[in-house]
PDB file of C-alpha atoms in Angstrom:
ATOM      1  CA  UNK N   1      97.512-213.010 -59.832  1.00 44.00           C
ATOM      2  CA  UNK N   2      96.063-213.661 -63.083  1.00 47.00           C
ATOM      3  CA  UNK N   3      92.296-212.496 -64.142  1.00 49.00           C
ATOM      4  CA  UNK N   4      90.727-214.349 -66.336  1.00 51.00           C
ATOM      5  CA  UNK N   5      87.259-213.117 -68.182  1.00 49.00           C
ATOM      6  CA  UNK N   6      84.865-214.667 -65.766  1.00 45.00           C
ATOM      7  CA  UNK N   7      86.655-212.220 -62.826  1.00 47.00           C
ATOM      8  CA  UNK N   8      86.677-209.689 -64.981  1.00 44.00           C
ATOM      9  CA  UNK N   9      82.723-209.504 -65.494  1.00 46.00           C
ATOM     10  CA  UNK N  10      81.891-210.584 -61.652  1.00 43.00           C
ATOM     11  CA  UNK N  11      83.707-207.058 -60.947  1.00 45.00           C
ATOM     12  CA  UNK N  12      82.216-204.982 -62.842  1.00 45.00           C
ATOM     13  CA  UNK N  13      79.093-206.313 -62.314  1.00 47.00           C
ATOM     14  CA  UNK N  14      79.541-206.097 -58.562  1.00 50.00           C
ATOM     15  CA  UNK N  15      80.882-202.148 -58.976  1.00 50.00           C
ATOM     16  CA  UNK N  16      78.131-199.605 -58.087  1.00 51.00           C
ATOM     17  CA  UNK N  17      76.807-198.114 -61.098  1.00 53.00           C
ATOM     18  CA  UNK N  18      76.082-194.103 -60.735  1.00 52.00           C
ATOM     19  CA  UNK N  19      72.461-193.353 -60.378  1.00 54.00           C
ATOM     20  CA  UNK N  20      71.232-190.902 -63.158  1.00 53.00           C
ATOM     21  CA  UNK N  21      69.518-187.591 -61.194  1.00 50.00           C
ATOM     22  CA  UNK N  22      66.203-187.877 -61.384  1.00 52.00           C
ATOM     23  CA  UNK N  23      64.350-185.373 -63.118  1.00 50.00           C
ATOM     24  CA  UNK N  24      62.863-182.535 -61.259  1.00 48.00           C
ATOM     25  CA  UNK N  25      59.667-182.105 -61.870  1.00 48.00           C
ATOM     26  CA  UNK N  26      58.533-179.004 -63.356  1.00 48.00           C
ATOM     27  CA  UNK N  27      56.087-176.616 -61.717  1.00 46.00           C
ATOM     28  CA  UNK N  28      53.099-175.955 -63.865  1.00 45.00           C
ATOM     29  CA  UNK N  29      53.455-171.703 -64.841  1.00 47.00           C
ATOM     30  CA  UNK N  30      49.910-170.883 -62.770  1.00 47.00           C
ATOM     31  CA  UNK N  31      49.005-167.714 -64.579  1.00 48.00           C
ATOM     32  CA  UNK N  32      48.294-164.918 -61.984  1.00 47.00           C
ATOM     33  CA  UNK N  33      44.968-162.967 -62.280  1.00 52.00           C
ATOM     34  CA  UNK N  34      45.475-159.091 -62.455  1.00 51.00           C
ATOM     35  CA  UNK N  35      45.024-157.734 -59.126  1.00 56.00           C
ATOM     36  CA  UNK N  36      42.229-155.739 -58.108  1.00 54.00           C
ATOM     37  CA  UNK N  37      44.140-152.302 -58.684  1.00 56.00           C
ATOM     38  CA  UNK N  38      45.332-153.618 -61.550  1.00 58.00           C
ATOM     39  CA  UNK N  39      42.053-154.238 -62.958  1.00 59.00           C
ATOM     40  CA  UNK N  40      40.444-150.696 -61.576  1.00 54.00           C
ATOM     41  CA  UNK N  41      43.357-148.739 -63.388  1.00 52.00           C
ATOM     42  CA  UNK N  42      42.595-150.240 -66.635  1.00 55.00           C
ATOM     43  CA  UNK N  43      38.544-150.213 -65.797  1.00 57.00           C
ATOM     44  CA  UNK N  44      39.567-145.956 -65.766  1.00 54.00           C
ATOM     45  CA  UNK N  45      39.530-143.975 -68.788  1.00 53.00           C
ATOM     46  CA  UNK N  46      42.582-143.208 -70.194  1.00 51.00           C
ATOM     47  CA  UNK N  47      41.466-139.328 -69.904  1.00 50.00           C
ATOM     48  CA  UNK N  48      40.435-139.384 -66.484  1.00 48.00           C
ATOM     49  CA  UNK N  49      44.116-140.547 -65.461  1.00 53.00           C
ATOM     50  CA  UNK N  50      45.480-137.216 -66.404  1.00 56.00           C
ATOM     51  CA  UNK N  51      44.640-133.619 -64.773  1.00 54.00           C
ATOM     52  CA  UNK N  52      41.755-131.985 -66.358  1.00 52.00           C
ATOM     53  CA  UNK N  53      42.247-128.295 -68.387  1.00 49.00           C
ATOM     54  CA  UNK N  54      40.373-125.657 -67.187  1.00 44.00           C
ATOM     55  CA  UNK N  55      37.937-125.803 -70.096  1.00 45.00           C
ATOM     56  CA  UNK N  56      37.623-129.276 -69.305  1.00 53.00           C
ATOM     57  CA  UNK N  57      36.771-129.153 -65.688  1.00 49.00           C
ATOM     58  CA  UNK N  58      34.225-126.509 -66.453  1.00 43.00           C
ATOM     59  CA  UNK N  59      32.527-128.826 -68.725  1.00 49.00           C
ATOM     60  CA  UNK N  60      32.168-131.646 -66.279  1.00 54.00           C
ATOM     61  CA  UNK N  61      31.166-128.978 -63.163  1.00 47.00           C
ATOM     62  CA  UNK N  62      34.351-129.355 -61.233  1.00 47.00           C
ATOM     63  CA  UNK N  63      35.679-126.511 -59.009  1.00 47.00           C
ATOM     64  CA  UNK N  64      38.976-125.931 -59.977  1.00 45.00           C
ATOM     65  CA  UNK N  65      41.143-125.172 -57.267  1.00 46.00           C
ATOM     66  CA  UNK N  66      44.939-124.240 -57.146  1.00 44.00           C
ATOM     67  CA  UNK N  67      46.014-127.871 -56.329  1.00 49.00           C
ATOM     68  CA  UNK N  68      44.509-128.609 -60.052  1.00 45.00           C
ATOM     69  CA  UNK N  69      46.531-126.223 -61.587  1.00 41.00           C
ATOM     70  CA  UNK N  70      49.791-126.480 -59.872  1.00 41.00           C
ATOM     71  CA  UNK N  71      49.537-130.146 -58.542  1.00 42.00           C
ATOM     72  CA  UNK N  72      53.186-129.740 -57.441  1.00 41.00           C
ATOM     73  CA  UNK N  73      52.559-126.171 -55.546  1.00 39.00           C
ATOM     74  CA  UNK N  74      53.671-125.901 -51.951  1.00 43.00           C
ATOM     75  CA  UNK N  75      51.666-123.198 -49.852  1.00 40.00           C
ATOM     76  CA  UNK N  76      53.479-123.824 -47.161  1.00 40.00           C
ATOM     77  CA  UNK N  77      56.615-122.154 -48.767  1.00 39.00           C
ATOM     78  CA  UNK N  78      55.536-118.898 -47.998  1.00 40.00           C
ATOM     79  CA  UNK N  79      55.848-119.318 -44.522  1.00 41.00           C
ATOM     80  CA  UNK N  80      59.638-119.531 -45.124  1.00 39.00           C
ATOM     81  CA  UNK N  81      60.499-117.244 -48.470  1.00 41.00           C
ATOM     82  CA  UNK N  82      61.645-113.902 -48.807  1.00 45.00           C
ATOM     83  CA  UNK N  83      59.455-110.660 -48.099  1.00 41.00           C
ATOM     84  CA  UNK N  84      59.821-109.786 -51.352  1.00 40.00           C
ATOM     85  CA  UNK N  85      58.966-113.240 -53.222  1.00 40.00           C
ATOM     86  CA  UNK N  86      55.249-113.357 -52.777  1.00 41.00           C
ATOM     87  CA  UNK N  87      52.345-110.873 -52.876  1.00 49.00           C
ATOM     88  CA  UNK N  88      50.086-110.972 -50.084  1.00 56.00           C
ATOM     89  CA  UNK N  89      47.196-113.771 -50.871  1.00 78.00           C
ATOM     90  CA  UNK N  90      43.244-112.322 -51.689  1.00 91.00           C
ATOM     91  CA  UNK N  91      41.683-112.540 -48.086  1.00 90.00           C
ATOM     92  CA  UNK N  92      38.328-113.527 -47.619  1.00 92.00           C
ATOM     93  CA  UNK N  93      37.770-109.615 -47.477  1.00 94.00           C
ATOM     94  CA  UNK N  94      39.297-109.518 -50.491  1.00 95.00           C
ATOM     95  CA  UNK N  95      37.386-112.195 -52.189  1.00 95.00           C
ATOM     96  CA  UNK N  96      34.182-110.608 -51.032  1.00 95.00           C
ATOM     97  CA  UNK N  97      34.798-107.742 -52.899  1.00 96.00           C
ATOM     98  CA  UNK N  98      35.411-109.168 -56.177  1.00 97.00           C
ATOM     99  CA  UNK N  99      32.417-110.752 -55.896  1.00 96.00           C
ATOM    100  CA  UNK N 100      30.264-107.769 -55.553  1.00 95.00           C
ATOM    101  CA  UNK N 101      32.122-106.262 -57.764  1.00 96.00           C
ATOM    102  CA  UNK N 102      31.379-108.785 -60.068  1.00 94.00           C
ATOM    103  CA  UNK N 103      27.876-108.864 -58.917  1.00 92.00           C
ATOM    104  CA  UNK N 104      27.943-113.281 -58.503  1.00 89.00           C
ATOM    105  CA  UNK N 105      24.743-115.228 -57.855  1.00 89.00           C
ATOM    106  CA  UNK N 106      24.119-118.731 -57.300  1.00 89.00           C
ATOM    107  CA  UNK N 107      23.855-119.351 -61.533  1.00 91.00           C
ATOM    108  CA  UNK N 108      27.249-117.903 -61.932  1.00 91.00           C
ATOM    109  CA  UNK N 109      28.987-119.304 -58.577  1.00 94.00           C
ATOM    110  CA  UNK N 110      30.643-122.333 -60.585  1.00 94.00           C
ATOM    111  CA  UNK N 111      32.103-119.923 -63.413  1.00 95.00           C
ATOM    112  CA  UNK N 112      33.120-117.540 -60.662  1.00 96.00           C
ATOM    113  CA  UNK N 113      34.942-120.215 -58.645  1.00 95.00           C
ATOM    114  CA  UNK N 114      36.777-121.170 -61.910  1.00 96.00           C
ATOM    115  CA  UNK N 115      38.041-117.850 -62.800  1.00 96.00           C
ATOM    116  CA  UNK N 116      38.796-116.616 -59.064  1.00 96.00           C
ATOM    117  CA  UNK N 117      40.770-119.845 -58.526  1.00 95.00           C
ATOM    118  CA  UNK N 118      43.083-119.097 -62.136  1.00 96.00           C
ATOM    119  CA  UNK N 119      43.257-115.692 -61.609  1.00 96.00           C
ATOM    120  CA  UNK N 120      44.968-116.222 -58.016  1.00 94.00           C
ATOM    121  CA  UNK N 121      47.066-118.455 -59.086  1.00 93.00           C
ATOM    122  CA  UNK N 122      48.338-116.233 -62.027  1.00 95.00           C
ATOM    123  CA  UNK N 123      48.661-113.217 -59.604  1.00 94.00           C
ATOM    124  CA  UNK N 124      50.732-115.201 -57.402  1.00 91.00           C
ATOM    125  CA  UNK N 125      52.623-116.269 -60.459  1.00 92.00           C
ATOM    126  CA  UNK N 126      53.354-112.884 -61.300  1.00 94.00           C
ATOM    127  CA  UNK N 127      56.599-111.771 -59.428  1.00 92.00           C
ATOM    128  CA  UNK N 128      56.468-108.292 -60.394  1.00 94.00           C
ATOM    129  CA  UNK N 129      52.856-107.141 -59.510  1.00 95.00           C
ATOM    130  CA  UNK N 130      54.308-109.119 -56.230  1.00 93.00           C
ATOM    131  CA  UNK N 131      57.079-107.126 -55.367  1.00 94.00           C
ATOM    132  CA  UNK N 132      55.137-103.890 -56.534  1.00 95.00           C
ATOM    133  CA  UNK N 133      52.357-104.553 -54.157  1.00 94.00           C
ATOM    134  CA  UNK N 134      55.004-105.550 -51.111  1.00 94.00           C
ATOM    135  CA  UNK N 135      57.137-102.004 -51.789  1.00 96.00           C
ATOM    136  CA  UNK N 136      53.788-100.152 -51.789  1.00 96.00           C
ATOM    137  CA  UNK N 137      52.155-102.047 -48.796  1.00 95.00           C
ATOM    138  CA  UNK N 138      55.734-100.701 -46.891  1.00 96.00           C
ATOM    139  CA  UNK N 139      55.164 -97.067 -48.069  1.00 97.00           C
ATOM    140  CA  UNK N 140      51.616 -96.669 -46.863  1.00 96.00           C
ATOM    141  CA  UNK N 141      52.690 -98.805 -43.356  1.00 96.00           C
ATOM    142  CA  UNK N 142      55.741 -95.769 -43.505  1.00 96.00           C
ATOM    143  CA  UNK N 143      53.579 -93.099 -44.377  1.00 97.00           C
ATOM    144  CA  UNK N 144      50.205 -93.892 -42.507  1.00 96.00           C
ATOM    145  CA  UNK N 145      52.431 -94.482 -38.940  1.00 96.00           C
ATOM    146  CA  UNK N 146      53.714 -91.286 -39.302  1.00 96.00           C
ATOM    147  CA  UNK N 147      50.301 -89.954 -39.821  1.00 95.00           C
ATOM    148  CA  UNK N 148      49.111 -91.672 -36.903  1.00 94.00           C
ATOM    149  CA  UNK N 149      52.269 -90.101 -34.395  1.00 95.00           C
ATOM    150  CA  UNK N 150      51.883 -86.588 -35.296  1.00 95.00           C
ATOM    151  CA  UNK N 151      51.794 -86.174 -31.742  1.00 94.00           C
ATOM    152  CA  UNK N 152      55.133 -86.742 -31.312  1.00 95.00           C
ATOM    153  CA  UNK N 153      56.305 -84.100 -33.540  1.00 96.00           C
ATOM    154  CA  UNK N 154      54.463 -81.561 -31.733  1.00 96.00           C
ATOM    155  CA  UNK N 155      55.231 -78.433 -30.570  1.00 95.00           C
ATOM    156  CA  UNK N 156      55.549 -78.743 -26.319  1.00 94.00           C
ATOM    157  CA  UNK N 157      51.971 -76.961 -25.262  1.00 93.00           C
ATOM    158  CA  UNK N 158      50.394 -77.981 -29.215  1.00 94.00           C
ATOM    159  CA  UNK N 159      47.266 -79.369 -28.752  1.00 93.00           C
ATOM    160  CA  UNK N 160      45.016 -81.641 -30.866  1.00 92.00           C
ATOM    161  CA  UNK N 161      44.211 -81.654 -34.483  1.00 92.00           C
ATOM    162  CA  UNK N 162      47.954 -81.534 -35.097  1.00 93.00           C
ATOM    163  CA  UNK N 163      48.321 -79.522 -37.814  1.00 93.00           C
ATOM    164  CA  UNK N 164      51.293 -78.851 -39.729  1.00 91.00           C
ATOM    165  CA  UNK N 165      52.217 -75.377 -38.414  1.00 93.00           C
ATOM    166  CA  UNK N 166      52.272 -77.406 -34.898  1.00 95.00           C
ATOM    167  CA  UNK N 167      54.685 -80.441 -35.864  1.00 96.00           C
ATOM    168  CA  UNK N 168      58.409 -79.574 -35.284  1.00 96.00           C
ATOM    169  CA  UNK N 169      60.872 -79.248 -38.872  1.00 95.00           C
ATOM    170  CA  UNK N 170      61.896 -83.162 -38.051  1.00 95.00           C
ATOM    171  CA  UNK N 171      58.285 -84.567 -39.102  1.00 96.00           C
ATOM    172  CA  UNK N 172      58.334 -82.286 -42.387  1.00 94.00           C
ATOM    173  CA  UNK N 173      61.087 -83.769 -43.098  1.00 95.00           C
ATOM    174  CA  UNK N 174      59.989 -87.494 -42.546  1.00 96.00           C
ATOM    175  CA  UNK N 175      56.882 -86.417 -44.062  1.00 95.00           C
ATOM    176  CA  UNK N 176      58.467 -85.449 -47.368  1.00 95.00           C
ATOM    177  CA  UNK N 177      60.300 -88.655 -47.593  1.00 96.00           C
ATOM    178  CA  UNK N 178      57.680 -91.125 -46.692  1.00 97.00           C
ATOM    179  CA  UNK N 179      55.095 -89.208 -49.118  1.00 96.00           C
ATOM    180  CA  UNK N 180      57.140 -89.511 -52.099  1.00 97.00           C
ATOM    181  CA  UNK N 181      57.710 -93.013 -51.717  1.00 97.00           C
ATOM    182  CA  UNK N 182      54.310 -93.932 -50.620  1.00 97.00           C
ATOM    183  CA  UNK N 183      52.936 -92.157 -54.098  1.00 97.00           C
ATOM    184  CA  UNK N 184      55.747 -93.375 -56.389  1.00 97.00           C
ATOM    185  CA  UNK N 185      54.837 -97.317 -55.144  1.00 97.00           C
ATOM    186  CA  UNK N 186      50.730 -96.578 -55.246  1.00 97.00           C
ATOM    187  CA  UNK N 187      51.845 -95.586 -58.865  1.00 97.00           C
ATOM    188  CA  UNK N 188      53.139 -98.507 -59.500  1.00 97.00           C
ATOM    189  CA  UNK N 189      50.654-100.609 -58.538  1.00 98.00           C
ATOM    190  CA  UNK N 190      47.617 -98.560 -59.793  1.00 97.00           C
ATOM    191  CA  UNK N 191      49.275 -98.733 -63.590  1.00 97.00           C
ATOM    192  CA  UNK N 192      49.743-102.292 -63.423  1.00 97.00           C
ATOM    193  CA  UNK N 193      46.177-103.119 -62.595  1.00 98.00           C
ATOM    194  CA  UNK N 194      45.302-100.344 -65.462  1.00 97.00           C
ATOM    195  CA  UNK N 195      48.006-102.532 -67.780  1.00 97.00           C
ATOM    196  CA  UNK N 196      46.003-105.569 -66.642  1.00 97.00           C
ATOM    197  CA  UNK N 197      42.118-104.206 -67.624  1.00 97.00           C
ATOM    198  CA  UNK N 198      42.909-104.642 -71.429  1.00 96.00           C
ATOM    199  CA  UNK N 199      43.806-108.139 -71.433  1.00 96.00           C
ATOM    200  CA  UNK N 200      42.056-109.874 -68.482  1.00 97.00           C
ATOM    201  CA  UNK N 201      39.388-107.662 -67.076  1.00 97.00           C
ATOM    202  CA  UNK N 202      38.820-110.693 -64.082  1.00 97.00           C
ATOM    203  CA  UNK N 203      42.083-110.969 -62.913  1.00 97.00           C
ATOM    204  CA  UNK N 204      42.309-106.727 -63.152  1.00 98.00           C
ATOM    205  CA  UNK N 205      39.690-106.634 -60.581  1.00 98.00           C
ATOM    206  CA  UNK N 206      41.304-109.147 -58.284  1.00 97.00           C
ATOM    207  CA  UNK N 207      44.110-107.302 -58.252  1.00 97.00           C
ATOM    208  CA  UNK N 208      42.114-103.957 -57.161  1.00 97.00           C
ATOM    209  CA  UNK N 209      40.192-105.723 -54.221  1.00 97.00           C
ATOM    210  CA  UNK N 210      43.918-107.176 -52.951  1.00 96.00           C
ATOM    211  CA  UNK N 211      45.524-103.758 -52.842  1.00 96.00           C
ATOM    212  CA  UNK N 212      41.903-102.424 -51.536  1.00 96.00           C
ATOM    213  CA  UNK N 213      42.442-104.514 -49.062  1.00 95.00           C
ATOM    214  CA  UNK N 214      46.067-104.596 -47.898  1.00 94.00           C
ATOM    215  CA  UNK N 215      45.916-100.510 -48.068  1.00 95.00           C
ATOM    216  CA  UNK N 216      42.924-100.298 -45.587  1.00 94.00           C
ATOM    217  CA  UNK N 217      44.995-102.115 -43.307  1.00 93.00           C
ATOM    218  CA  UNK N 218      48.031-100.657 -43.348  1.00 94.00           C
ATOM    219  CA  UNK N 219      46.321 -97.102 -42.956  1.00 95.00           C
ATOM    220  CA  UNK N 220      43.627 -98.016 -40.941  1.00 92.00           C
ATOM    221  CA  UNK N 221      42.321 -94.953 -38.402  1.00 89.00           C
ATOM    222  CA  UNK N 222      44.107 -92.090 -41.040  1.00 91.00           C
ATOM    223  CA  UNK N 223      41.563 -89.741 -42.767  1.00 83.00           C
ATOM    224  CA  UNK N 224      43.873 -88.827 -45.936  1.00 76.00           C
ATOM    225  CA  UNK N 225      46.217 -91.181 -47.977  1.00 74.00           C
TER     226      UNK N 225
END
């Protein structure tokens, strides 16, 4: 079959010719207002965004409490650690007595807050006056229950106040062992709170009122300790 020019063009011209994609059109970049929290972080000063110092939150009459100091502190730790990890906390007992020790008001209840607050936390910071207070807490539990049972250690037919000549040779021995502890750990703890006069008398006399405290318990209903 021969093609001659005029059959030539007729096919092409009747051959579909590829459309050409049409051109998407392109969404219009909307540009996004800041949120509202956006917008209220950067409305905040720069130096309200970070934990105020102590000096600073006294300026601007904020209590400071442990959660300022140590943001990252977890009280509920102590359920769980070791005897000998913490000191006992400053009771409300305890707390009481600084403050009439002290001799607070209503002018000075801010400032007292503030330094009561640091001073705890820095105790409880303090591992060693920890452990000191724990060992000596366990003599005078030791030495005061002994105390308390003399009336165990008596003499059949002894009768009441138990004196020494009327306890049996096993509570002088107990005795003797429980004493020397009980004054070696008091020792302890009375030199650290002398130690701690000199350089922060505050925090000294927190430390007093705690072992005050945890003392009077442990030896509660014995005349001598």
């Amino acid at each position: 079959m021969i093609f001659g020019p005029f059959s030539v063009s007729l096919c092409l011209a009747q051959e579909p010719q590829p459309q050409k994609p049409e051109k998407k059109k392109e969404a219009a970049t909307s540009t996004s207002t800041p949120s509202a929290r956006e917008d209220a972080a950067k409305a905040i000063p720069a130096d309200a965004q970070k934990p105020l110092t102590l000096k600073e939150a006294i300026q601007k009459k904020k209590v400071v409490t442990e959660d300022d100091l140590h943001p990252q502190y977890d009280h509920k730790s102590r359920e769980f650690a070791e005897p000998h990890e913490f000191n006992p906390i400053c009771t409300s007992e305890c707390e009481q007595r600084v403050r009439d020790a002290m001799q607070t008001d209503d002018s000075s209840e801010l400032e007292f807050r503030n330094k009561f607050a640091l001073a705890t936390q820095q105790i409880d910071d303090d591992h060693k006056w920890g452990n000191a207070v724990v060992e000596a807490v366990h003599a005078a539990d030791d030495y005061c229950g002994l105390e308390r049972d003399r009336g165990k250690y008596a003499y059949p037919g002894a009768r009441p106040p138990y004196t020494t000549d009327k306890l049996n040779f096993d509570f002088i021995n107990k005795q003797r062992d429980v004493v020397n502890k009980y004054v070696m750990a008091k020792g302890t703890v009375e030199i650290r709170i002398r130690d701690m006069r000199s350089t922060d008398p505050f925090r000294a006399v927190v430390m007093q009122s705690q072992w005050d405290v945890a003392l009077e318990r442990s030896c509660r209903g014995v005349d001598h300790i």
